[in-house]
XYZ file of C-alpha atoms in Angstrom:
290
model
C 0.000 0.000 0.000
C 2.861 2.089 0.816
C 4.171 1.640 -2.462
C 1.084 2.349 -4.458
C 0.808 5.779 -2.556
C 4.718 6.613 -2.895
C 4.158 5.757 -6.842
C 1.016 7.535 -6.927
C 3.192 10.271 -5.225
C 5.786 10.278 -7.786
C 3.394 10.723 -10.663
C 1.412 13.555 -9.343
C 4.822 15.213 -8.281
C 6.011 14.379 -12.235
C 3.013 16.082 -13.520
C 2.923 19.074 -11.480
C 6.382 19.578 -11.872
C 6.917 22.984 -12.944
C 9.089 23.733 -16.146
C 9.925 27.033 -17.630
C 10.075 27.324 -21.141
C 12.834 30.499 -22.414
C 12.620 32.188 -25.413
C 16.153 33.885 -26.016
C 18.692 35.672 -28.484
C 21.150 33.660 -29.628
C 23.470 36.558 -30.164
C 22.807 38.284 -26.931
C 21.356 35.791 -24.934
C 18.563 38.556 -24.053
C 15.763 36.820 -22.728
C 12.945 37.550 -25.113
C 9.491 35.361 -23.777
C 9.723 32.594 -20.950
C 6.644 30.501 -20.338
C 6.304 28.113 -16.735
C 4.886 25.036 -17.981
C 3.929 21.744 -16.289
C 3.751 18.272 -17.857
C 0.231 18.183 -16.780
C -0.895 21.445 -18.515
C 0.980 20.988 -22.036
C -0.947 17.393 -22.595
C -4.169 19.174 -21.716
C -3.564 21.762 -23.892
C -1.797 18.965 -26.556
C -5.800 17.228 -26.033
C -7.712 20.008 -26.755
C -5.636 21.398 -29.584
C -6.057 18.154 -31.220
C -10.151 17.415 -30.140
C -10.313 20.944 -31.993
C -8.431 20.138 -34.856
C -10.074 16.515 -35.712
C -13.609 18.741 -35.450
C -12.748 21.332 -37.459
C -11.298 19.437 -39.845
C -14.662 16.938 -39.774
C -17.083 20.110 -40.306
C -14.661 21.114 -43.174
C -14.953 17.850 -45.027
C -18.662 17.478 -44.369
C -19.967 20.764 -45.110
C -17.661 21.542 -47.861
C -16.993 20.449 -51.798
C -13.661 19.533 -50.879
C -15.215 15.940 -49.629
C -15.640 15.507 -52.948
C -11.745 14.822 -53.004
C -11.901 12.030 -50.910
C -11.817 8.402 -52.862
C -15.566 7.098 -51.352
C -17.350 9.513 -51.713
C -19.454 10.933 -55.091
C -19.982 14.200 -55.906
C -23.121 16.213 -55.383
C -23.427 17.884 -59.228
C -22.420 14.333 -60.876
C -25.133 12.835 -58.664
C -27.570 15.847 -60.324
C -26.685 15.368 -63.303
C -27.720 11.415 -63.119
C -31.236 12.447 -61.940
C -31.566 14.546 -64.695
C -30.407 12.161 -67.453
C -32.023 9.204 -66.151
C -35.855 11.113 -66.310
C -34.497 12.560 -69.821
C -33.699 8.769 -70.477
C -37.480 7.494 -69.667
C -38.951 10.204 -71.864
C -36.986 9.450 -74.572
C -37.931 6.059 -74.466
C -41.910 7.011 -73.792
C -41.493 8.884 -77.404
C -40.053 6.275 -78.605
C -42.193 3.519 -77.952
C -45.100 6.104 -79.437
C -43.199 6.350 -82.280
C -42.402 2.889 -83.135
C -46.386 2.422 -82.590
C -47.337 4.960 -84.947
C -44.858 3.709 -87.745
C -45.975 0.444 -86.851
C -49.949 1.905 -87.634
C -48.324 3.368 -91.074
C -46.255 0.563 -91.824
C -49.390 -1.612 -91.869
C -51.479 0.978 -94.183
C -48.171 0.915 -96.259
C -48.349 -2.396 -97.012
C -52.235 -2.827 -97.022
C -52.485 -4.983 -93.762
C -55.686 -3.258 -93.817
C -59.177 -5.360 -93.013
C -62.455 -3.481 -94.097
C -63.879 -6.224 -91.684
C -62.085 -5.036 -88.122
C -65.202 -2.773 -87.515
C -68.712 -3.517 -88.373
C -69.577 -0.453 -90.077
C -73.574 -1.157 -90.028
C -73.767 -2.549 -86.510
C -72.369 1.323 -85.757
C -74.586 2.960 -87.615
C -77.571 1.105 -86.480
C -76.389 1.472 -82.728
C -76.130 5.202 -83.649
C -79.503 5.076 -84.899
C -80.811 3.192 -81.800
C -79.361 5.620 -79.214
C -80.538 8.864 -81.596
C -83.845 7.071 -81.353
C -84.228 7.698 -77.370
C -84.247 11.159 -77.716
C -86.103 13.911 -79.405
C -84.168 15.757 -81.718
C -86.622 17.503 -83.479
C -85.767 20.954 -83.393
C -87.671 23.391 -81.811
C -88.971 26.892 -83.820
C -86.232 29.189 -82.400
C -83.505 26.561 -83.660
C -85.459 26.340 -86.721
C -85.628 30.369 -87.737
C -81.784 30.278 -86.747
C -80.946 27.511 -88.752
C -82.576 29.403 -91.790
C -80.874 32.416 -91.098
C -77.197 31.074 -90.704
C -78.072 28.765 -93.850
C -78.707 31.941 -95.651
C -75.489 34.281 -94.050
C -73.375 31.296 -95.194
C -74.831 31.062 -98.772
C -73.830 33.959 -99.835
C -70.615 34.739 -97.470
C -67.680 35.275 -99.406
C -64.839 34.410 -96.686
C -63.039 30.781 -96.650
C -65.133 29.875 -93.808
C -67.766 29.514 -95.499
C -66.430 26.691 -97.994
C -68.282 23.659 -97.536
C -67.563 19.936 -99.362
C -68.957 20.788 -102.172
C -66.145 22.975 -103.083
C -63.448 20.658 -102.295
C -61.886 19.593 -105.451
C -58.731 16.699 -105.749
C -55.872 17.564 -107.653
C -54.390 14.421 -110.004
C -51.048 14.228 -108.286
C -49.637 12.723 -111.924
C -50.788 12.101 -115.395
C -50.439 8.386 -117.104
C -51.792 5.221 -117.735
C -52.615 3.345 -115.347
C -51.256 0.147 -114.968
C -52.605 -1.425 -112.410
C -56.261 -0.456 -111.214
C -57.838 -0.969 -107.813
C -58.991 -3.442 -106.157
C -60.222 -4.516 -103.155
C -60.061 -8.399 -103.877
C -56.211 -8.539 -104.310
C -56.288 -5.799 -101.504
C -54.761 -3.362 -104.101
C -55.905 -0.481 -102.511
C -54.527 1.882 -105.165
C -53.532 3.115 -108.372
C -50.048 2.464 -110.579
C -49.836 5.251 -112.638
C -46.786 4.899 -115.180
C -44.694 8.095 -115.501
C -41.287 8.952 -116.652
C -38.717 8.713 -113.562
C -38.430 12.434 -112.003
C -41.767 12.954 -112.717
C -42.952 16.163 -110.208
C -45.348 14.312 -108.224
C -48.162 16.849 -106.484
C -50.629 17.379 -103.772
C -53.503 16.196 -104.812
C -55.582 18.646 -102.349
C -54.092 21.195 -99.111
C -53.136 19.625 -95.968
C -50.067 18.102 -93.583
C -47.597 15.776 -94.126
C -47.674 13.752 -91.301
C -45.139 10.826 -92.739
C -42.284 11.225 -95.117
C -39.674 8.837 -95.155
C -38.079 5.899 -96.947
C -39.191 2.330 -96.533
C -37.462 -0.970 -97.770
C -40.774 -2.097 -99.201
C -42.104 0.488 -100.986
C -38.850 3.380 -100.673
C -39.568 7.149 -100.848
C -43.308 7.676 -99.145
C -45.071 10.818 -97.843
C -48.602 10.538 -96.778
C -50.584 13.994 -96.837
C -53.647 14.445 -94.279
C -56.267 16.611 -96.156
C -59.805 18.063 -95.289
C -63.082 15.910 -94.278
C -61.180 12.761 -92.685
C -59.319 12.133 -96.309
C -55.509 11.097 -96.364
C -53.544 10.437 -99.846
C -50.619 8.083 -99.665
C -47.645 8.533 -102.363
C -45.126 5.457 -102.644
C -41.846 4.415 -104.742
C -40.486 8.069 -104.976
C -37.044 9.128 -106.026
C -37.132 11.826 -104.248
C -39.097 13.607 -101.206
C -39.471 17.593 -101.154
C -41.671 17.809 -98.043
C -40.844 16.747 -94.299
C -43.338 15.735 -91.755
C -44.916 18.512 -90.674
C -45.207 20.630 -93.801
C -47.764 22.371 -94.941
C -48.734 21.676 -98.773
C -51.316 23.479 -101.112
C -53.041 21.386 -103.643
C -50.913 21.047 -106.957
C -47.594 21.749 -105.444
C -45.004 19.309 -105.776
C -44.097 17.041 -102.711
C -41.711 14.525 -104.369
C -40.236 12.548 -107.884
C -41.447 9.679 -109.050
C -39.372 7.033 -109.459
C -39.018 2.872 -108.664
C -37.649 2.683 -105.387
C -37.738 0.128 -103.194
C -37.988 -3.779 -103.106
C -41.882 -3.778 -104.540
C -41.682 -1.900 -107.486
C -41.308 -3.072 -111.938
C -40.545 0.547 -112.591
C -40.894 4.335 -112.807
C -44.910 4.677 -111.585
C -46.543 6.258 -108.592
C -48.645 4.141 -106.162
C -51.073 6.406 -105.133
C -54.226 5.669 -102.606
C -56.683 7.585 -101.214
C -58.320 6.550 -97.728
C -61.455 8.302 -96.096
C -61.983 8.216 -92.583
C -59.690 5.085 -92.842
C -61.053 3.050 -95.286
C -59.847 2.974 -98.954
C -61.266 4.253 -101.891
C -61.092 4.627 -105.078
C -58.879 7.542 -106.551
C -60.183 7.335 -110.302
C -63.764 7.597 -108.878
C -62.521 11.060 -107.745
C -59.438 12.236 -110.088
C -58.843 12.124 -113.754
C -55.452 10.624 -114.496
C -55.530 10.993 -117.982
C -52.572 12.687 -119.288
């Protein structure tokens, strides 16, 4: 026991020895600072000098870019710059997948995977009927006086807005013989018209090209959505002078004829015209004759 306190003793006499710590000029050996110093007080002040510096330099790395430095961890911006190009990433693909749909849709009209037997055109029109039928749509005398009065404002209006169907008059897109007709049994739902390669092909009324690019099938086509439901398809071109999107007046020239791709004997347009999408008959409706 003796021992333990004489050692305890010695320790607490070791640490509370007092040092003095001189500062002087080595030329004149002037004293210039002197400090008294124990062993105790310089490894307190060594511990907190060092607790402070580990924090500091913890709330430096954490609340600074210069973590960023440190192999492990990622950087804030790069990790920004993911988010932003992954959601960029899934839209693209959305579009995409709505655009291989719709050239899917076009491919099929393209090649005339078209069935007039998908939709049972009377069974509408007698449902139509049926459901018309529950109601009475007679109309009344004040409809009937303003019916009479708009019918007669339009009839003799001389703006474009007054154009009705009537007026709406197809423009042959090219002149030629026609070498193969239409026809719905060998699901031919168009007209070859033979004419010389280059040929200006036209619009054969105003409207939007909503399709104009090549094929392997059928090569150069632009389709053209007109007025009143009506679309006009224009296959085996040389040439295309319209992108999607265009607007095009009737007459003006939209490609060249020519004999590309795999289904095609030679310089002709394939032309069809569809109507609330079903096919009909383009020489019912345009002169070809050159």
């Amino acid at each position: 026991m003796n021992q333990k306190k004489t050692k305890k003793k010695k320790i607490a006499k070791k640490l509370l020895h007092k040092y003095r710590l001189v500062i002087l000029n080595e030329d004149t050996f002037e004293e210039r600072l002197s400090f008294k110093l124990t062993r105790l007080n310089v490894f307190v002040v060594l511990s907190l000098l060092s607790i402070f510096l580990i924090t500091a330099t913890t709330i430096f790395i954490a609340f600074t870019p210069l973590k960023e430095y440190i192999p492990g961890y990622s950087s804030s911006t790069l990790k920004r710059s993911a988010t932003m190009l992954h959601y960029k990433t899934d839209s693209l693909q959305q579009v995409l997948r709505e655009n291989d749909q719709f050239y899917a849709s076009i491919k099929k009209v393209l090649e005339g995977d078209v069935s007039t037997t998908d939709i049972n055109k009377d069974s509408i029109i007698a449902a139509t009927k049926f459901e018309a039928s529950q109601f009475d749509l007679s109309p009344t005398k004040a409809d009937s006086i303003l019916r009479e009065k708009v019918d007669k404002e339009d009839k003799y209006n001389l703006f474009d807005s007054a154009t009705s169907a009537a007026n709406f008059v197809l423009f042959p897109p090219a002149s030629g013989e026609i070498s193969e007709p239409y026809s719905v049994k060998d699901k031919h739902y168009a007209v070859d018209i033979v004419v010389a390669k280059d040929t200006p092909i036209k619009a054969t009324a105003d409207g939007r090209v909503i399709f104009a690019e090549w094929t392997t099938e059928t090569g150069f086509v632009i389709i053209v959505e007109h007025s009143y439901g009506l679309i006009s398809v224009y296959k085996h071109n040389a040439s295309l002078t319209k992108d999607q999107g265009d607007l095009v007046k009737a007459g003006e020239v939209i490609a060249t004829a020519g004999d590309s791709g795999e289904f095609t004997t030679g310089p002709h347009l394939h032309f069809e015209l569809w109507s609330d999408g079903y096919p009909i008959n383009p020489i019912n409706f345009i002169d070809f004759k050159p």
